[in-house]
Structure formats: structure tokens, C-alpha cells
Coordinates of C-alpha atoms in Angstrom, one line a residue:
M1 CA 19.8 -48.3 -108.3
L2 CA 22.2 -47.3 -111.1
K3 CA 23.1 -44.0 -109.3
K4 CA 23.7 -46.0 -106.1
L5 CA 26.0 -48.4 -108.0
V6 CA 28.0 -45.6 -109.6
F7 CA 28.4 -43.9 -106.2
L8 CA 29.7 -47.1 -104.6
L9 CA 32.2 -47.7 -107.4
A10 CA 33.5 -44.1 -107.1
L11 CA 33.8 -44.4 -103.4
T12 CA 35.8 -47.7 -103.8
S13 CA 38.1 -46.0 -106.3
V14 CA 38.9 -43.2 -103.9
M15 CA 39.7 -45.6 -101.1
V16 CA 42.0 -47.6 -103.4
L17 CA 43.8 -44.5 -104.5
A18 CA 44.2 -43.4 -100.9
A19 CA 45.7 -46.7 -99.9
C20 CA 48.1 -46.6 -102.8
G21 CA 49.1 -43.1 -101.8
G22 CA 49.7 -44.3 -98.2
D23 CA 51.9 -47.2 -99.4
G24 CA 53.9 -44.9 -101.6
G25 CA 54.5 -42.6 -98.7
S26 CA 55.8 -45.4 -96.5
E27 CA 58.3 -46.6 -99.2
E28 CA 59.7 -43.2 -99.6
A29 CA 60.2 -42.7 -95.9
S30 CA 62.0 -46.0 -95.4
G31 CA 64.2 -45.3 -98.4
S32 CA 65.2 -41.9 -97.2
G33 CA 65.7 -43.0 -93.6
G34 CA 69.1 -44.7 -94.3
S35 CA 67.8 -48.3 -93.8
D36 CA 70.6 -49.7 -96.0
S37 CA 73.3 -48.3 -93.7
K38 CA 75.1 -50.8 -91.5
S39 CA 76.7 -51.1 -88.1
I40 CA 80.2 -52.6 -88.3
V41 CA 82.0 -54.5 -85.6
L42 CA 85.8 -54.3 -86.1
G43 CA 87.7 -57.0 -84.4
T44 CA 91.2 -56.0 -83.3
G45 CA 93.3 -57.6 -80.5
G46 CA 94.3 -57.0 -76.9
T47 CA 94.2 -53.4 -75.6
S48 CA 97.9 -53.4 -75.0
G49 CA 98.8 -54.4 -78.6
T50 CA 98.8 -52.4 -81.9
Y51 CA 95.6 -53.6 -83.4
Y52 CA 93.4 -52.0 -80.9
P53 CA 94.6 -48.3 -81.4
I54 CA 94.5 -48.9 -85.1
G55 CA 90.9 -49.8 -84.8
G56 CA 90.3 -46.6 -82.8
A57 CA 92.0 -44.5 -85.5
L58 CA 90.1 -46.1 -88.3
K59 CA 86.6 -45.9 -86.6
P60 CA 85.9 -42.2 -87.5
V61 CA 87.3 -42.8 -91.0
F62 CA 84.9 -45.6 -91.8
E63 CA 82.0 -43.8 -90.0
E64 CA 82.2 -41.0 -92.6
S65 CA 80.8 -43.5 -95.1
D66 CA 77.0 -43.0 -95.8
S67 CA 76.8 -46.8 -95.8
I68 CA 77.9 -47.1 -92.2
D69 CA 75.9 -46.1 -89.1
N70 CA 78.6 -46.7 -86.6
V71 CA 81.8 -48.8 -86.1
T72 CA 82.3 -50.7 -82.8
V73 CA 86.0 -51.4 -82.1
E74 CA 86.2 -54.7 -80.2
S75 CA 89.1 -56.0 -78.3
T76 CA 89.5 -59.7 -79.0
G77 CA 92.0 -62.6 -78.9
A78 CA 93.3 -61.3 -82.2
S79 CA 93.7 -63.2 -85.5
V80 CA 92.2 -66.6 -85.0
A81 CA 89.4 -65.2 -82.9
N82 CA 88.8 -62.5 -85.5
I83 CA 88.4 -64.9 -88.3
Q84 CA 86.0 -67.1 -86.3
N85 CA 84.0 -64.1 -85.3
I86 CA 83.6 -63.1 -89.0
Q87 CA 82.7 -66.7 -89.9
D88 CA 80.1 -66.6 -87.0
Q89 CA 78.8 -63.2 -88.3
L90 CA 79.8 -61.5 -85.0
N91 CA 82.3 -59.2 -86.7
Q92 CA 82.1 -57.7 -90.2
M93 CA 85.6 -56.5 -90.3
A94 CA 88.8 -57.4 -88.5
I95 CA 92.6 -57.1 -88.5
I96 CA 94.6 -60.3 -88.8
M97 CA 98.1 -61.7 -89.4
S98 CA 98.7 -63.2 -92.8
D99 CA 100.0 -66.6 -91.3
V100 CA 96.6 -67.1 -89.6
G101 CA 94.7 -66.0 -92.7
Y102 CA 96.7 -68.5 -94.7
D103 CA 96.0 -71.3 -92.3
A104 CA 92.2 -70.5 -92.4
I105 CA 92.1 -70.5 -96.2
E106 CA 94.1 -73.8 -96.4
G107 CA 92.3 -75.5 -93.5
N108 CA 95.5 -75.9 -91.5
G109 CA 96.4 -75.5 -87.8
Q110 CA 93.4 -74.5 -85.7
F111 CA 91.3 -74.5 -88.9
E112 CA 92.2 -78.2 -89.7
G113 CA 89.4 -79.6 -91.8
N114 CA 87.5 -76.3 -91.7
P115 CA 88.8 -74.0 -94.3
V116 CA 87.3 -70.4 -94.2
D117 CA 86.4 -68.0 -96.9
V118 CA 88.8 -65.2 -95.9
Q119 CA 88.5 -62.0 -98.0
A120 CA 91.0 -59.1 -97.8
M121 CA 90.3 -55.4 -98.0
A122 CA 93.9 -54.1 -97.6
G123 CA 97.4 -55.0 -96.5
M124 CA 99.1 -53.3 -93.7
Y125 CA 102.5 -53.1 -92.0
Q126 CA 104.6 -56.1 -91.1
N127 CA 104.4 -57.8 -87.8
V128 CA 108.0 -58.6 -86.8
V129 CA 108.7 -61.8 -84.9
Q130 CA 110.6 -60.6 -81.9
V131 CA 111.9 -63.3 -79.4
V132 CA 113.2 -61.6 -76.3
A133 CA 115.1 -63.4 -73.5
L134 CA 116.5 -62.4 -70.1
K135 CA 120.3 -61.8 -70.5
D136 CA 121.1 -64.2 -67.7
S137 CA 118.9 -67.0 -69.2
G138 CA 121.7 -68.2 -71.5
I139 CA 119.3 -68.2 -74.5
Q140 CA 121.2 -67.0 -77.6
S141 CA 119.3 -69.0 -80.3
I142 CA 115.8 -70.4 -80.9
E143 CA 117.3 -73.9 -80.1
D144 CA 118.3 -72.6 -76.7
L145 CA 114.5 -72.2 -75.8
K146 CA 114.5 -76.0 -75.1
G147 CA 113.9 -76.6 -71.3
K148 CA 113.1 -72.9 -70.7
K149 CA 110.1 -71.1 -69.5
V150 CA 108.5 -69.3 -72.4
G151 CA 105.5 -67.0 -73.0
V152 CA 103.9 -67.8 -76.4
G153 CA 101.0 -65.4 -76.6
K154 CA 97.3 -65.8 -75.8
V155 CA 95.6 -69.0 -77.0
G156 CA 94.4 -68.6 -80.5
S157 CA 96.4 -65.4 -81.2
G158 CA 98.6 -64.8 -84.2
V159 CA 101.5 -64.6 -81.7
E160 CA 101.0 -68.2 -80.6
Q161 CA 100.6 -69.4 -84.2
S162 CA 103.9 -67.8 -85.0
A163 CA 105.6 -69.2 -81.9
K164 CA 104.6 -72.7 -82.8
K165 CA 105.9 -72.4 -86.3
V166 CA 109.3 -70.9 -85.2
L167 CA 109.8 -73.7 -82.7
E168 CA 108.8 -76.2 -85.3
A169 CA 111.5 -74.9 -87.6
V170 CA 114.1 -76.0 -85.0
G171 CA 112.4 -79.3 -84.2
L172 CA 110.8 -78.1 -80.9
T173 CA 107.3 -78.4 -79.5
Y174 CA 105.7 -77.1 -76.3
D175 CA 106.7 -80.5 -74.7
D176 CA 110.2 -79.5 -75.1
L177 CA 109.8 -76.4 -72.9
S178 CA 109.9 -76.5 -69.2
K179 CA 107.0 -74.1 -69.0
V180 CA 104.5 -72.5 -71.4
T181 CA 102.4 -69.6 -70.5
H182 CA 99.7 -68.2 -72.8
T183 CA 100.2 -64.6 -71.8
G184 CA 99.6 -61.4 -73.7
Y185 CA 102.4 -58.8 -74.1
A186 CA 101.9 -57.0 -70.8
D187 CA 101.7 -60.1 -68.7
S188 CA 104.6 -61.7 -70.4
V189 CA 106.7 -58.7 -69.6
Q190 CA 105.6 -58.8 -66.0
E191 CA 106.4 -62.5 -65.7
M192 CA 109.8 -61.8 -67.1
K193 CA 110.4 -59.1 -64.6
N194 CA 109.4 -61.4 -61.8
G195 CA 111.8 -64.1 -63.1
N196 CA 108.9 -66.5 -64.0
L197 CA 109.7 -66.5 -67.7
D198 CA 113.0 -66.9 -69.4
A199 CA 111.8 -65.6 -72.8
A200 CA 108.7 -64.5 -74.6
F201 CA 107.4 -64.1 -78.2
F202 CA 106.2 -60.7 -79.4
T203 CA 104.9 -60.6 -82.9
S204 CA 104.1 -57.0 -83.5
G205 CA 105.2 -53.8 -85.1
V206 CA 108.6 -52.3 -84.0
P207 CA 109.0 -51.0 -81.4
N208 CA 106.7 -52.8 -79.1
S209 CA 106.2 -50.6 -76.1
N210 CA 106.0 -53.6 -73.8
I211 CA 109.6 -54.7 -74.8
T212 CA 110.7 -51.1 -74.4
D213 CA 109.3 -51.1 -70.9
L214 CA 111.1 -54.4 -70.1
Q215 CA 114.4 -52.9 -71.5
Q216 CA 114.2 -50.2 -68.9
Q217 CA 113.8 -52.7 -66.1
T218 CA 116.2 -55.5 -66.8
D219 CA 118.9 -56.6 -69.2
I220 CA 117.6 -58.5 -72.2
N221 CA 118.7 -59.8 -75.6
F222 CA 116.9 -60.4 -78.8
V223 CA 117.0 -64.0 -80.1
E224 CA 117.6 -63.9 -83.8
I225 CA 115.7 -65.9 -86.4
K226 CA 118.1 -66.3 -89.3
G227 CA 120.0 -68.7 -91.5
E228 CA 118.6 -72.2 -91.9
T229 CA 115.8 -71.5 -89.4
A230 CA 114.5 -68.5 -91.4
K231 CA 115.0 -70.3 -94.7
K232 CA 112.8 -73.2 -93.4
L233 CA 110.1 -70.8 -92.3
M234 CA 110.1 -68.9 -95.6
D235 CA 110.2 -72.1 -97.7
K236 CA 107.3 -73.7 -96.0
Y237 CA 105.1 -70.7 -95.3
P238 CA 104.8 -68.0 -98.1
F239 CA 103.7 -65.3 -95.6
Y240 CA 107.1 -65.0 -93.9
K241 CA 109.5 -62.4 -95.2
A242 CA 113.0 -61.6 -94.1
N243 CA 113.1 -58.7 -91.7
K244 CA 115.9 -56.8 -89.9
I245 CA 115.5 -54.5 -86.9
E246 CA 118.2 -51.9 -87.4
A247 CA 120.8 -50.8 -84.9
G248 CA 121.3 -47.3 -83.5
N249 CA 117.7 -46.2 -84.0
E250 CA 116.4 -44.7 -80.8
A251 CA 112.8 -45.2 -82.1
K252 CA 113.5 -48.9 -82.5
Y253 CA 115.1 -50.1 -79.2
N254 CA 118.4 -48.2 -79.9
L255 CA 120.1 -51.6 -80.4
E256 CA 124.0 -52.0 -80.5
N257 CA 123.7 -54.5 -83.3
P258 CA 121.0 -55.2 -85.9
V259 CA 118.7 -58.2 -85.3
E260 CA 117.8 -60.5 -88.1
T261 CA 114.4 -62.1 -87.9
V262 CA 111.3 -62.6 -90.0
G263 CA 108.0 -60.6 -90.5
I264 CA 104.4 -61.3 -91.4
Q265 CA 102.2 -58.8 -93.0
N266 CA 99.0 -57.8 -91.4
M267 CA 95.7 -57.4 -93.3
I268 CA 92.3 -55.9 -92.9
I269 CA 89.7 -58.5 -93.8
V270 CA 86.0 -58.1 -94.3
S271 CA 83.0 -60.4 -94.3
P272 CA 82.1 -61.9 -97.7
D273 CA 78.5 -60.9 -96.8
L274 CA 79.3 -57.1 -97.0
S275 CA 78.1 -55.8 -100.4
E276 CA 80.6 -54.8 -103.1
D277 CA 79.4 -51.1 -102.8
V278 CA 80.0 -51.0 -99.0
V279 CA 83.5 -52.6 -99.2
Y280 CA 84.4 -50.3 -102.2
D281 CA 83.6 -47.2 -100.2
L282 CA 85.4 -48.5 -97.0
T283 CA 88.5 -49.3 -99.1
K284 CA 88.4 -45.9 -100.8
R285 CA 88.2 -44.1 -97.4
Y286 CA 91.0 -46.2 -96.0
Y287 CA 93.2 -45.4 -99.1
E288 CA 92.5 -41.8 -99.0
Y289 CA 93.2 -41.6 -95.2
L290 CA 96.6 -43.2 -95.7
G291 CA 97.4 -40.2 -98.0
T292 CA 96.8 -37.6 -95.4
E293 CA 98.8 -36.2 -92.5
G294 CA 96.1 -37.3 -90.1
V295 CA 97.5 -40.8 -89.7
S296 CA 97.9 -41.1 -86.0
V297 CA 99.3 -44.6 -85.5
G298 CA 102.9 -45.1 -86.6
A299 CA 102.3 -48.7 -87.8
L300 CA 99.9 -47.4 -90.5
K301 CA 102.8 -45.3 -92.0
Q302 CA 105.0 -48.3 -92.6
L303 CA 103.4 -49.4 -95.8
G304 CA 102.8 -47.0 -98.8
R305 CA 99.2 -46.8 -99.8
D306 CA 100.0 -47.9 -103.3
E307 CA 101.4 -51.2 -101.9
I308 CA 98.4 -52.2 -99.8
A309 CA 96.9 -54.5 -102.4
K310 CA 100.1 -56.4 -103.1
D311 CA 101.5 -59.8 -101.8
L312 CA 98.3 -60.6 -100.0
V313 CA 97.8 -64.3 -99.1
A314 CA 94.0 -63.9 -99.2
P315 CA 91.9 -63.0 -102.3
L316 CA 90.5 -59.4 -102.3
H317 CA 86.9 -58.8 -101.7
P318 CA 85.2 -57.8 -105.0
G319 CA 84.5 -54.3 -103.7
A320 CA 88.2 -53.8 -102.7
K321 CA 89.4 -55.3 -106.0
K322 CA 87.2 -52.9 -108.0
F323 CA 88.7 -49.9 -106.2
Y324 CA 92.3 -51.0 -106.6
E325 CA 91.7 -51.8 -110.3
E326 CA 90.4 -48.3 -110.8
Q327 CA 93.5 -46.9 -109.0
G328 CA 95.8 -49.0 -111.2
I329 CA 97.7 -50.5 -108.3
L330 CA 97.0 -54.2 -108.6
E331 CA 100.0 -56.3 -109.5

């Protein structure tokens, strides 16, 4: 009996050790299989705007990270939609305009009563508020938009948010316009060519290829945002900065006279749910990419890489903040 008992105990020990060895092997396999890497959805904007090609340029940069399996560049309704998508965990990264980010943080505008935890990874170029009118429309100032047919950008886009604020600065609302269309850049241009719109808002980098196309088809003029109108905007909304489109620059509409207006900085934002390590690595790769000659989108060349952490309306994600602190470029 004693021998039989010893044999059974020995056999049991062997089985336990084998099971432990099997579990250890499974843990090692899952650890080495990249299970911690993530797929990222990067929200941009319409395919005819600047956000979308920026997303395409950054996709391979971010995919070099060992933390990232792949990056899906998604065309969206732009800023408002991008923030909502991150809030709903549909996107993990997005490009937005600072004005919309500010509204989301403060719970204003379309985010009334529903403030959002918006966290920045990096600042980008300024979007310039460009109001373009047909030359024969008689529109010379923002006030002259009253009673006119105006394209204000897609519903929920940063363009529309900017259009509302500019109109507000001169005491106008949509009700004061004879027609309002929620058209994207390309459609606004087509409607102006067809005579169905008198003017349209374009809040983008300079030049906007859609405006350049319109210039070649018909006579237009830029409606300036300056003086008291600009002051009201900048006093009420800290994300607006004075901006001027220079004259005589063939790469920027080749204007006869400079155009005074305002600009709004763009930002890359990330989900608060992304880990510090992942965002640190993505920030590092973005910063290093900006320092190369491989930057293919002109808008990404308009802000020096040592300036990308400054004057942001949203707090930095801890991973981004850690990287910038190490670089010594935080204000």
C-alpha cells in the first residue's frame, strides 16, 4: 500500500509540474506576440480639405511605433465629429481646430452642458479664416453678408463654428442671411461658380486649392476680418490670433493687396484612454518627423517643431507632456 501511495503522489507531482510548464509557455507566447499593440483610428476631415492628406502622411510615421499595429485614416465631418468620436471611443486620435476644442472643454456651443475631456498631443499650423465673395456680389465687409447666400461649411465642422462666431461679432445670425448652405469646400466653390452662393467661408491653411480653383474660373474678392470685428473675436475667444495673407506671393493666391483676417491653431488630440507610454512614443515620432526633409504636406511645415507644445487651448496628455518636458520646449 505504501509503495502504491508513493507512486500516486509522484505521478500527481509530475502532472502538476507539466501543467505549470504549459501555463508558463502560454504566458510567454502571448507576451511575445505583440498583444499590447493597438490599432488607431485617426479622425481627419473631408477628403478635399487639408486634414485628410495630413492623416495620410502621418499614418506610416505612427505605424513605425512598436505600440501600434496599424493606423486607419478616417474621413469625417472634422472637428466636432472628431471630438465626439473620441468621446464615443470610435477614434483614438484626431485633428481638430482649437476653437472647437475650447468649446468642448468649456461645454459651449454644440457641447452645451456636456464638457469633454480633450487632451492635446501637439499643436499644428494655423487655419486661416478666409471669407470669399463673388466680385459682383457687392460684399466688401462681413456686415455685407446680411441678406446674402452664404456657404458656412458642413454641419458640425470647425468651419461652421468659425462662421457662426464671425457673424456673431457683427451682430448677425443665420436668420439674417437669405440662404445658408452647409457645404464643404468643393461644393461651396461649385455653388459659387453656378451663381447659387454669393460668398463662402473657408477655414483652412493658405492656400486652399478650392479657392485657387475658384479664382481661375471667376472674379472674387477676399472679405477682411479686421478692426473692431477682429478685436471682438480675439477678446472673447482666446484661440483667435491676428493673421495676414500676404500680397504678391504666387503660392498664396498672388494677391494684389494683403488680406487682414484671423487664424485658429489646429491640434492633434488623443484619447485620454491611451496610455502614457503609447502617447509618449507617438509624440516623439511626430516631433522627429517634423525635423526631417520627408515632410510631404506643406501645412506641416508652417509651425516649427519646438513650438508645437505652446499656446494650446487644451491640456497635454501626460505622455505628450512627459516628452516635451524632456525636450525642454514647454513654456
